């Protein structure tokens, strides 16, 4: 399929992909503060994600990217799953039918298991969409299970370059978290996935673990992930985890970005510790709650979020304040009033938007020294780090900051400065456009060579 040519401006092409593929040369140091292009043909990007509503961090990143692209006159095409919560899309007729994977009958379970691994519907629909819309590139986000990585192969067969943003470790960990029964595990990192079976990593269930093993093995044999032209790793930690299996030429480090100009720095400080996000085991919230209980509620703790452990936490830790799911103004107001933000994660966090948001508000952070977190929370400069799962260390760090308002303010100023200088949304968008240009030009050269 031949594409018409188009040009990017110099600002959009400052950082070349060979530079970006080396994590030590981060995009935030490349001077990419504005982007745009002068086109002979409008660039068209097909974004694929199983949800077309703000369900979590991956969707927030994708919606920000789509808004950035549209602001620069880039055509945006969406591919997703039908859901009543989706934002309106003129491409809805191409979306796959809604799938929940919670069914009672044995035959339905078998059908669900097969579509969980490979979705003929998704492959057929995205092939039709590509033929009708002729996009220059496919940018995948959270595509697992409902869309499946089979859509990568479908795009490759249509000679459309594919980019996949890594929000988790799915290509190197069938359960995506690099956790096995609550413990950090990287035994599948090289692409041998038998550990998910032997360790029953999926909730200790042999059946669920076997399904995830089958999914991983199928896509390894089909070469689905190897057809990705470039993986985007938002953290250096993620970069190294993925390079181990796919090689450095396949992975580029582009951090998530945030528009700090929309967030007013808060000088307000009501003295409470805030933890916000999903309430699930890997987030380590129970370690924080236990530390609070061990200190006999000596400091005020606010928990904002929902998840599978919410009701259990409410019963076990009545001294904490549970605000439930907060968004928009309510969440911003709650962050603004906090003395500090606690991020007690016990899994290999990638490049959490919650930390970027806290930094943009000018808040100090106490966080686990794990995964990509230390890349954001600079110990002694923007916050304090502690050993994951170490409640006594966590309590000590929180106590030290709560006792020193001036230090909290200094950390908050440092955090805001770093997020403005190194994690701007404009720089993120410029890096994306530069990457798109490189891949499209490479694909065009290959076609000419044929």
GROMACS .gro file of N, CA and C in nm, residues 207-363:
model
  471
  207UNK      N    1  -0.592  -2.302   3.608
  207UNK     CA    2  -0.668  -2.274   3.487
  207UNK      C    3  -0.637  -2.137   3.429
  208UNK      N    4  -0.639  -2.035   3.513
  208UNK     CA    5  -0.610  -1.899   3.465
  208UNK      C    6  -0.464  -1.887   3.421
  209UNK      N    7  -0.376  -1.949   3.496
  209UNK     CA    8  -0.235  -1.945   3.460
  209UNK      C    9  -0.211  -2.014   3.326
  210UNK      N   10  -0.282  -2.126   3.303
  210UNK     CA   11  -0.267  -2.199   3.177
  210UNK      C   12  -0.316  -2.114   3.060
  211UNK      N   13  -0.424  -2.040   3.080
  211UNK     CA   14  -0.476  -1.954   2.973
  211UNK      C   15  -0.377  -1.844   2.939
  212UNK      N   16  -0.318  -1.785   3.040
  212UNK     CA   17  -0.219  -1.679   3.016
  212UNK      C   18  -0.093  -1.735   2.952
  213UNK      N   19  -0.055  -1.857   2.992
  213UNK     CA   20   0.059  -1.923   2.928
  213UNK      C   21   0.029  -1.948   2.780
  214UNK      N   22  -0.091  -1.998   2.751
  214UNK     CA   23  -0.129  -2.025   2.612
  214UNK      C   24  -0.130  -1.896   2.529
  215UNK      N   25  -0.178  -1.789   2.588
  215UNK     CA   26  -0.178  -1.660   2.519
  215UNK      C   27  -0.035  -1.616   2.486
  216UNK      N   28   0.054  -1.625   2.584
  216UNK     CA   29   0.193  -1.583   2.564
  216UNK      C   30   0.262  -1.670   2.460
  217UNK      N   31   0.242  -1.802   2.468
  217UNK     CA   32   0.306  -1.893   2.374
  217UNK      C   33   0.252  -1.872   2.232
  218UNK      N   34   0.121  -1.850   2.220
  218UNK     CA   35   0.062  -1.829   2.088
  218UNK      C   36   0.127  -1.709   2.019
  219UNK      N   37   0.135  -1.598   2.091
  219UNK     CA   38   0.188  -1.476   2.029
  219UNK      C   39   0.338  -1.483   2.009
  220UNK      N   40   0.406  -1.564   2.090
  220UNK     CA   41   0.549  -1.587   2.066
  220UNK      C   42   0.568  -1.664   1.935
  221UNK      N   43   0.488  -1.769   1.916
  221UNK     CA   44   0.498  -1.849   1.794
  221UNK      C   45   0.451  -1.771   1.671
  222UNK      N   46   0.348  -1.688   1.689
  222UNK     CA   47   0.296  -1.609   1.578
  222UNK      C   48   0.385  -1.489   1.546
  223UNK      N   49   0.475  -1.456   1.640
  223UNK     CA   50   0.563  -1.342   1.618
  223UNK      C   51   0.493  -1.209   1.628
  224UNK      N   52   0.382  -1.203   1.702
  224UNK     CA   53   0.302  -1.080   1.709
  224UNK      C   54   0.385  -0.962   1.757
  225UNK      N   55   0.451  -0.975   1.872
  225UNK     CA   56   0.527  -0.863   1.928
  225UNK      C   57   0.651  -0.832   1.845
  226UNK      N   58   0.707  -0.931   1.779
  226UNK     CA   59   0.825  -0.906   1.697
  226UNK      C   60   0.790  -0.824   1.572
  227UNK      N   61   0.661  -0.812   1.541
  227UNK     CA   62   0.619  -0.728   1.429
  227UNK      C   63   0.599  -0.583   1.470
  228UNK      N   64   0.610  -0.554   1.599
  228UNK     CA   65   0.607  -0.415   1.643
  228UNK      C   66   0.734  -0.347   1.592
  229UNK      N   67   0.717  -0.232   1.527
  229UNK     CA   68   0.834  -0.160   1.476
  229UNK      C   69   0.908  -0.089   1.589
  230UNK      N   70   0.833  -0.038   1.688
  230UNK     CA   71   0.898   0.028   1.800
  230UNK      C   72   0.810   0.019   1.924
  231UNK      N   73   0.869  -0.032   2.032
  231UNK     CA   74   0.805  -0.027   2.163
  231UNK      C   75   0.842   0.107   2.228
  232UNK      N   76   0.744   0.174   2.287
  232UNK     CA   77   0.771   0.295   2.364
  232UNK      C   78   0.773   0.258   2.511
  233UNK      N   79   0.887   0.279   2.575
  233UNK     CA   80   0.902   0.252   2.718
  233UNK      C   81   0.901   0.385   2.792
  234UNK      N   82   0.797   0.413   2.872
  234UNK     CA   83   0.790   0.542   2.942
  234UNK      C   84   0.895   0.558   3.052
  235UNK      N   85   0.952   0.450   3.101
  235UNK     CA   86   1.057   0.459   3.203
  235UNK      C   87   1.182   0.387   3.154
  236UNK      N   88   1.297   0.426   3.208
  236UNK     CA   89   1.421   0.356   3.177
  236UNK      C   90   1.415   0.213   3.229
  237UNK      N   91   1.348   0.195   3.342
  237UNK     CA   92   1.334   0.060   3.397
  237UNK      C   93   1.260  -0.029   3.299
  238UNK      N   94   1.149   0.022   3.243
  238UNK     CA   95   1.075  -0.055   3.143
  238UNK      C   96   1.161  -0.078   3.019
  239UNK      N   97   1.235   0.022   2.978
  239UNK     CA   98   1.323   0.009   2.862
  239UNK      C   99   1.413  -0.114   2.877
  240UNK      N  100   1.481  -0.124   2.989
  240UNK     CA  101   1.576  -0.235   3.008
  240UNK      C  102   1.503  -0.370   3.019
  241UNK      N  103   1.382  -0.370   3.076
  241UNK     CA  104   1.306  -0.495   3.087
  241UNK      C  105   1.267  -0.548   2.950
  242UNK      N  106   1.234  -0.459   2.856
  242UNK     CA  107   1.188  -0.501   2.724
  242UNK      C  108   1.307  -0.528   2.630
  243UNK      N  109   1.413  -0.450   2.644
  243UNK     CA  110   1.533  -0.472   2.562
  243UNK      C  111   1.588  -0.613   2.582
  244UNK      N  112   1.573  -0.664   2.703
  244UNK     CA  113   1.626  -0.797   2.733
  244UNK      C  114   1.569  -0.903   2.639
  245UNK      N  115   1.444  -0.888   2.597
  245UNK     CA  116   1.384  -0.986   2.506
  245UNK      C  117   1.392  -0.943   2.360
  246UNK      N  118   1.371  -0.812   2.332
  246UNK     CA  119   1.353  -0.770   2.194
  246UNK      C  120   1.471  -0.695   2.134
  247UNK      N  121   1.568  -0.655   2.216
  247UNK     CA  122   1.685  -0.585   2.164
  247UNK      C  123   1.666  -0.434   2.162
  248UNK      N  124   1.778  -0.361   2.170
  248UNK     CA  125   1.774  -0.216   2.184
  248UNK      C  126   1.718  -0.146   2.061
  249UNK      N  127   1.733  -0.204   1.942
  249UNK     CA  128   1.684  -0.137   1.822
  249UNK      C  129   1.532  -0.136   1.814
  250UNK      N  130   1.464  -0.213   1.899
  250UNK     CA  131   1.318  -0.221   1.897
  250UNK      C  132   1.250  -0.131   2.000
  251UNK      N  133   1.329  -0.070   2.089
  251UNK     CA  134   1.270  -0.001   2.203
  251UNK      C  135   1.319   0.143   2.211
  252UNK      N  136   1.230   0.234   2.241
  252UNK     CA  137   1.265   0.375   2.258
  252UNK      C  138   1.209   0.423   2.392
  253UNK      N  139   1.287   0.504   2.461
  253UNK     CA  140   1.244   0.559   2.590
  253UNK      C  141   1.184   0.697   2.570
  254UNK      N  142   1.052   0.709   2.584
  254UNK     CA  143   0.982   0.837   2.580
  254UNK      C  144   0.897   0.847   2.706
  255UNK      N  145   0.934   0.931   2.802
  255UNK     CA  146   0.855   0.940   2.925
  255UNK      C  147   0.715   0.993   2.899
  256UNK      N  148   0.622   0.959   2.988
  256UNK     CA  149   0.491   1.021   2.984
  256UNK      C  150   0.506   1.170   3.007
  257UNK      N  151   0.409   1.246   2.961
  257UNK     CA  152   0.413   1.391   2.981
  257UNK      C  153   0.288   1.441   3.049
  258UNK      N  154   0.297   1.561   3.104
  258UNK     CA  155   0.183   1.624   3.168
  258UNK      C  156   0.187   1.772   3.138
  259UNK      N  157   0.070   1.832   3.119
  259UNK     CA  158   0.060   1.975   3.094
  259UNK      C  159   0.051   2.047   3.228
  260UNK      N  160   0.167   2.080   3.285
  260UNK     CA  161   0.170   2.143   3.417
  260UNK      C  162   0.109   2.282   3.416
  261UNK      N  163   0.102   2.344   3.298
  261UNK     CA  164   0.047   2.479   3.291
  261UNK      C  165  -0.101   2.483   3.331
  262UNK      N  166  -0.166   2.369   3.323
  262UNK     CA  167  -0.308   2.362   3.362
  262UNK      C  168  -0.326   2.344   3.512
  263UNK      N  169  -0.217   2.322   3.582
  263UNK     CA  170  -0.225   2.291   3.726
  263UNK      C  171  -0.157   2.402   3.805
  264UNK      N  172  -0.232   2.466   3.892
  264UNK     CA  173  -0.177   2.571   3.976
  264UNK      C  174  -0.104   2.511   4.095
  265UNK      N  175   0.018   2.558   4.119
  265UNK     CA  176   0.094   2.508   4.232
  265UNK      C  177   0.022   2.544   4.361
  266UNK      N  178   0.009   2.446   4.448
  266UNK     CA  179  -0.067   2.465   4.571
  266UNK      C  180   0.025   2.502   4.687
  267UNK      N  181  -0.007   2.616   4.749
  267UNK     CA  182   0.064   2.654   4.872
  267UNK      C  183  -0.017   2.608   4.994
  268UNK      N  184  -0.130   2.545   4.965
  268UNK     CA  185  -0.220   2.498   5.069
  268UNK      C  186  -0.167   2.368   5.128
  269UNK      N  187  -0.174   2.353   5.256
  269UNK     CA  188  -0.121   2.233   5.323
  269UNK      C  189  -0.201   2.209   5.450
  270UNK      N  190  -0.293   2.113   5.442
  270UNK     CA  191  -0.378   2.083   5.557
  270UNK      C  192  -0.318   1.975   5.647
  271UNK      N  193  -0.197   1.931   5.615
  271UNK     CA  194  -0.124   1.842   5.705
  271UNK      C  195  -0.155   1.695   5.692
  272UNK      N  196  -0.233   1.654   5.591
  272UNK     CA  197  -0.264   1.511   5.579
  272UNK      C  198  -0.179   1.443   5.472
  273UNK      N  199  -0.164   1.313   5.488
  273UNK     CA  200  -0.095   1.229   5.389
  273UNK      C  201  -0.201   1.175   5.294
  274UNK      N  202  -0.175   1.186   5.164
  274UNK     CA  203  -0.271   1.140   5.064
  274UNK      C  204  -0.210   1.028   4.981
  275UNK      N  205  -0.290   0.923   4.961
  275UNK     CA  206  -0.256   0.815   4.868
  275UNK      C  207  -0.374   0.803   4.772
  276UNK      N  208  -0.349   0.816   4.643
  276UNK     CA  209  -0.461   0.805   4.548
  276UNK      C  210  -0.425   0.709   4.435
  277UNK      N  211  -0.526   0.635   4.391
  277UNK     CA  212  -0.507   0.536   4.285
  277UNK      C  213  -0.586   0.410   4.313
  278UNK      N  214  -0.554   0.307   4.238
  278UNK     CA  215  -0.626   0.180   4.248
  278UNK      C  216  -0.589   0.106   4.376
  279UNK      N  217  -0.691   0.052   4.442
  279UNK     CA  218  -0.670  -0.021   4.567
  279UNK      C  219  -0.662  -0.170   4.537
  280UNK      N  220  -0.543  -0.211   4.496
  280UNK     CA  221  -0.516  -0.352   4.468
  280UNK      C  222  -0.384  -0.388   4.535
  281UNK      N  223  -0.359  -0.517   4.549
  281UNK     CA  224  -0.247  -0.564   4.632
  281UNK      C  225  -0.113  -0.507   4.589
  282UNK      N  226  -0.089  -0.501   4.456
  282UNK     CA  227   0.044  -0.460   4.409
  282UNK      C  228   0.075  -0.313   4.437
  283UNK      N  229  -0.028  -0.235   4.469
  283UNK     CA  230  -0.008  -0.092   4.497
  283UNK      C  231   0.046  -0.066   4.637
  284UNK      N  232   0.049  -0.168   4.722
  284UNK     CA  233   0.111  -0.155   4.853
  284UNK      C  234   0.036  -0.068   4.951
  285UNK      N  235  -0.090  -0.039   4.925
  285UNK     CA  236  -0.166   0.051   5.012
  285UNK      C  237  -0.181  -0.008   5.153
  286UNK      N  238  -0.187  -0.141   5.163
  286UNK     CA  239  -0.202  -0.200   5.296
  286UNK      C  240  -0.077  -0.174   5.381
  287UNK      N  241   0.039  -0.170   5.321
  287UNK     CA  242   0.160  -0.135   5.396
  287UNK      C  243   0.146   0.004   5.457
  288UNK      N  244   0.092   0.097   5.380
  288UNK     CA  245   0.069   0.233   5.429
  288UNK      C  246  -0.034   0.234   5.540
  289UNK      N  247  -0.142   0.160   5.522
  289UNK     CA  248  -0.248   0.154   5.624
  289UNK      C  249  -0.196   0.090   5.753
  290UNK      N  250  -0.114  -0.012   5.739
  290UNK     CA  251  -0.055  -0.076   5.858
  290UNK      C  252   0.039   0.020   5.931
  291UNK      N  253   0.117   0.097   5.856
  291UNK     CA  254   0.207   0.195   5.918
  291UNK      C  255   0.126   0.300   5.993
  292UNK      N  256   0.017   0.342   5.934
  292UNK     CA  257  -0.071   0.441   5.998
  292UNK      C  258  -0.130   0.385   6.126
  293UNK      N  259  -0.177   0.260   6.120
  293UNK     CA  260  -0.234   0.195   6.239
  293UNK      C  261  -0.129   0.176   6.347
  294UNK      N  262  -0.006   0.139   6.307
  294UNK     CA  263   0.101   0.118   6.405
  294UNK      C  264   0.138   0.248   6.476
  295UNK      N  265   0.118   0.360   6.408
  295UNK     CA  266   0.144   0.490   6.469
  295UNK      C  267   0.022   0.543   6.545
  296UNK      N  268  -0.081   0.456   6.559
  296UNK     CA  269  -0.202   0.489   6.635
  296UNK      C  270  -0.269   0.616   6.584
  297UNK      N  271  -0.266   0.630   6.449
  297UNK     CA  272  -0.334   0.744   6.387
  297UNK      C  273  -0.274   0.878   6.425
  298UNK      N  274  -0.144   0.882   6.452
  298UNK     CA  275  -0.077   1.006   6.492
  298UNK      C  276  -0.076   1.109   6.379
  299UNK      N  277  -0.092   1.064   6.257
  299UNK     CA  278  -0.101   1.155   6.143
  299UNK      C  279  -0.226   1.118   6.062
  300UNK      N  280  -0.278   1.216   5.993
  300UNK     CA  281  -0.403   1.199   5.919
  300UNK      C  282  -0.373   1.136   5.783
  301UNK      N  283  -0.449   1.031   5.751
  301UNK     CA  284  -0.429   0.959   5.625
  301UNK      C  285  -0.558   0.961   5.544
  302UNK      N  286  -0.548   1.008   5.420
  302UNK     CA  287  -0.661   1.012   5.327
  302UNK      C  288  -0.630   0.918   5.211
  303UNK      N  289  -0.725   0.830   5.181
  303UNK     CA  290  -0.713   0.735   5.069
  303UNK      C  291  -0.818   0.770   4.966
  304UNK      N  292  -0.776   0.803   4.844
  304UNK     CA  293  -0.869   0.834   4.735
  304UNK      C  294  -0.853   0.729   4.626
  305UNK      N  295  -0.958   0.656   4.598
  305UNK     CA  296  -0.952   0.553   4.495
  305UNK      C  297  -1.046   0.439   4.526
  306UNK      N  298  -1.056   0.351   4.432
  306UNK     CA  299  -1.139   0.233   4.451
  306UNK      C  300  -1.065   0.113   4.394
  307UNK      N  301  -1.123  -0.004   4.413
  307UNK     CA  302  -1.058  -0.126   4.367
  307UNK      C  303  -1.105  -0.245   4.448
  308UNK      N  304  -1.050  -0.362   4.421
  308UNK     CA  305  -1.099  -0.486   4.483
  308UNK      C  306  -1.081  -0.492   4.634
  309UNK      N  307  -0.993  -0.410   4.689
  309UNK     CA  308  -0.965  -0.418   4.833
  309UNK      C  309  -1.031  -0.305   4.914
  310UNK      N  310  -1.109  -0.222   4.851
  310UNK     CA  311  -1.166  -0.105   4.920
  310UNK      C  312  -1.246  -0.143   5.044
  311UNK      N  313  -1.342  -0.232   5.030
  311UNK     CA  314  -1.428  -0.265   5.144
  311UNK      C  315  -1.351  -0.335   5.256
  312UNK      N  316  -1.258  -0.421   5.218
  312UNK     CA  317  -1.175  -0.488   5.318
  312UNK      C  318  -1.093  -0.385   5.396
  313UNK      N  319  -1.035  -0.290   5.325
  313UNK     CA  320  -0.955  -0.186   5.391
  313UNK      C  321  -1.041  -0.102   5.484
  314UNK      N  322  -1.160  -0.069   5.442
  314UNK     CA  323  -1.249   0.012   5.526
  314UNK      C  324  -1.280  -0.059   5.657
  315UNK      N  325  -1.300  -0.191   5.649
  315UNK     CA  326  -1.330  -0.268   5.771
  315UNK      C  327  -1.208  -0.278   5.862
  316UNK      N  328  -1.093  -0.303   5.804
  316UNK     CA  329  -0.973  -0.330   5.883
  316UNK      C  330  -0.904  -0.204   5.938
  317UNK      N  331  -0.923  -0.091   5.867
  317UNK     CA  332  -0.848   0.029   5.905
  317UNK      C  333  -0.942   0.150   5.917
  318UNK      N  334  -1.026   0.150   6.018
  318UNK     CA  335  -1.126   0.258   6.032
  318UNK      C  336  -1.066   0.394   6.062
  319UNK      N  337  -0.940   0.401   6.105
  319UNK     CA  338  -0.880   0.531   6.138
  319UNK      C  339  -0.844   0.612   6.014
  320UNK      N  340  -0.834   0.547   5.899
  320UNK     CA  341  -0.804   0.617   5.774
  320UNK      C  342  -0.932   0.674   5.714
  321UNK      N  343  -0.919   0.778   5.635
  321UNK     CA  344  -1.033   0.840   5.567
  321UNK      C  345  -1.036   0.791   5.422
  322UNK      N  346  -1.144   0.723   5.384
  322UNK     CA  347  -1.158   0.671   5.248
  322UNK      C  348  -1.255   0.760   5.170
  323UNK      N  349  -1.205   0.824   5.068
  323UNK     CA  350  -1.285   0.919   4.990
  323UNK      C  351  -1.350   0.856   4.867
  324UNK      N  352  -1.314   0.733   4.834
  324UNK     CA  353  -1.367   0.671   4.713
  324UNK      C  354  -1.299   0.726   4.588
  325UNK      N  355  -1.362   0.701   4.474
  325UNK     CA  356  -1.304   0.741   4.345
  325UNK      C  357  -1.324   0.890   4.324
  326UNK      N  358  -1.214   0.964   4.306
  326UNK     CA  359  -1.220   1.108   4.283
  326UNK      C  360  -1.161   1.140   4.146
  327UNK      N  361  -1.221   1.236   4.079
  327UNK     CA  362  -1.170   1.281   3.949
  327UNK      C  363  -1.183   1.433   3.942
  328UNK      N  364  -1.122   1.490   3.841
  328UNK     CA  365  -1.140   1.631   3.811
  328UNK      C  366  -1.110   1.724   3.926
  329UNK      N  367  -1.203   1.817   3.948
  329UNK     CA  368  -1.185   1.920   4.050
  329UNK      C  369  -1.173   1.860   4.189
  330UNK      N  370  -1.252   1.756   4.217
  330UNK     CA  371  -1.248   1.694   4.350
  330UNK      C  372  -1.110   1.635   4.379
  331UNK      N  373  -1.053   1.566   4.281
  331UNK     CA  374  -0.920   1.508   4.301
  331UNK      C  375  -0.815   1.619   4.312
  332UNK      N  376  -0.824   1.719   4.226
  332UNK     CA  377  -0.727   1.829   4.230
  332UNK      C  378  -0.730   1.900   4.365
  333UNK      N  379  -0.850   1.922   4.416
  333UNK     CA  380  -0.864   1.989   4.545
  333UNK      C  381  -0.805   1.903   4.658
  334UNK      N  382  -0.823   1.774   4.648
  334UNK     CA  383  -0.771   1.683   4.751
  334UNK      C  384  -0.618   1.678   4.746
  335UNK      N  385  -0.561   1.675   4.627
  335UNK     CA  386  -0.415   1.679   4.614
  335UNK      C  387  -0.361   1.812   4.667
  336UNK      N  388  -0.429   1.920   4.632
  336UNK     CA  389  -0.383   2.053   4.672
  336UNK      C  390  -0.375   2.069   4.824
  337UNK      N  391  -0.463   2.003   4.897
  337UNK     CA  392  -0.465   2.017   5.042
  337UNK      C  393  -0.370   1.926   5.117
  338UNK      N  394  -0.307   1.833   5.045
  338UNK     CA  395  -0.221   1.734   5.111
  338UNK      C  396  -0.086   1.793   5.152
  339UNK      N  397  -0.033   1.741   5.262
  339UNK     CA  398   0.104   1.778   5.302
  339UNK      C  399   0.205   1.703   5.218
  340UNK      N  400   0.175   1.579   5.186
  340UNK     CA  401   0.262   1.498   5.102
  340UNK      C  402   0.180   1.386   5.039
  341UNK      N  403   0.235   1.330   4.934
  341UNK     CA  404   0.171   1.218   4.862
  341UNK      C  405   0.251   1.092   4.890
  342UNK      N  406   0.181   0.985   4.928
  342UNK     CA  407   0.245   0.856   4.952
  342UNK      C  408   0.219   0.763   4.834
  343UNK      N  409   0.327   0.699   4.784
  343UNK     CA  410   0.316   0.603   4.674
  343UNK      C  411   0.388   0.476   4.719
  344UNK      N  412   0.316   0.385   4.787
  344UNK     CA  413   0.381   0.268   4.850
  344UNK      C  414   0.385   0.143   4.764
  345UNK      N  415   0.394   0.156   4.633
  345UNK     CA  416   0.383   0.043   4.540
  345UNK      C  417   0.482  -0.069   4.572
  346UNK      N  418   0.437  -0.192   4.542
  346UNK     CA  419   0.521  -0.311   4.564
  346UNK      C  420   0.536  -0.391   4.437
  347UNK      N  421   0.516  -0.327   4.323
  347UNK     CA  422   0.543  -0.389   4.194
  347UNK      C  423   0.627  -0.291   4.113
  348UNK      N  424   0.678  -0.335   4.000
  348UNK     CA  425   0.765  -0.253   3.918
  348UNK      C  426   0.684  -0.146   3.846
  349UNK      N  427   0.653  -0.039   3.917
  349UNK     CA  428   0.582   0.071   3.854
  349UNK      C  429   0.661   0.120   3.734
  350UNK      N  430   0.588   0.174   3.637
  350UNK     CA  431   0.650   0.217   3.513
  350UNK      C  432   0.683   0.366   3.521
  351UNK      N  433   0.592   0.451   3.482
  351UNK     CA  434   0.611   0.597   3.484
  351UNK      C  435   0.479   0.658   3.529
  352UNK      N  436   0.445   0.641   3.657
  352UNK     CA  437   0.308   0.668   3.704
  352UNK      C  438   0.263   0.813   3.685
  353UNK      N  439   0.147   0.829   3.623
  353UNK     CA  440   0.090   0.962   3.606
  353UNK      C  441   0.054   1.024   3.740
  354UNK      N  442   0.021   0.940   3.839
  354UNK     CA  443  -0.014   0.993   3.971
  354UNK      C  444   0.104   1.071   4.030
  355UNK      N  445   0.226   1.023   4.008
  355UNK     CA  446   0.343   1.094   4.059
  355UNK      C  447   0.365   1.223   3.981
  356UNK      N  448   0.351   1.218   3.848
  356UNK     CA  449   0.365   1.340   3.769
  356UNK      C  450   0.262   1.444   3.811
  357UNK      N  451   0.140   1.400   3.839
  357UNK     CA  452   0.035   1.493   3.881
  357UNK      C  453   0.068   1.555   4.016
  358UNK      N  454   0.117   1.473   4.109
  358UNK     CA  455   0.156   1.525   4.240
  358UNK      C  456   0.271   1.625   4.225
  359UNK      N  457   0.368   1.596   4.138
  359UNK     CA  458   0.479   1.686   4.115
  359UNK      C  459   0.432   1.818   4.055
  360UNK      N  460   0.337   1.810   3.963
  360UNK     CA  461   0.284   1.931   3.900
  360UNK      C  462   0.213   2.020   4.002
  361UNK      N  463   0.153   1.959   4.104
  361UNK     CA  464   0.088   2.035   4.212
  361UNK      C  465   0.191   2.091   4.311
  362UNK      N  466   0.316   2.055   4.293
  362UNK     CA  467   0.419   2.103   4.384
  362UNK      C  468   0.416   2.034   4.518
  363UNK      N  469   0.389   1.902   4.516
  363UNK     CA  470   0.379   1.826   4.641
  363UNK      C  471   0.500   1.732   4.657
   0.00000   0.00000   0.00000
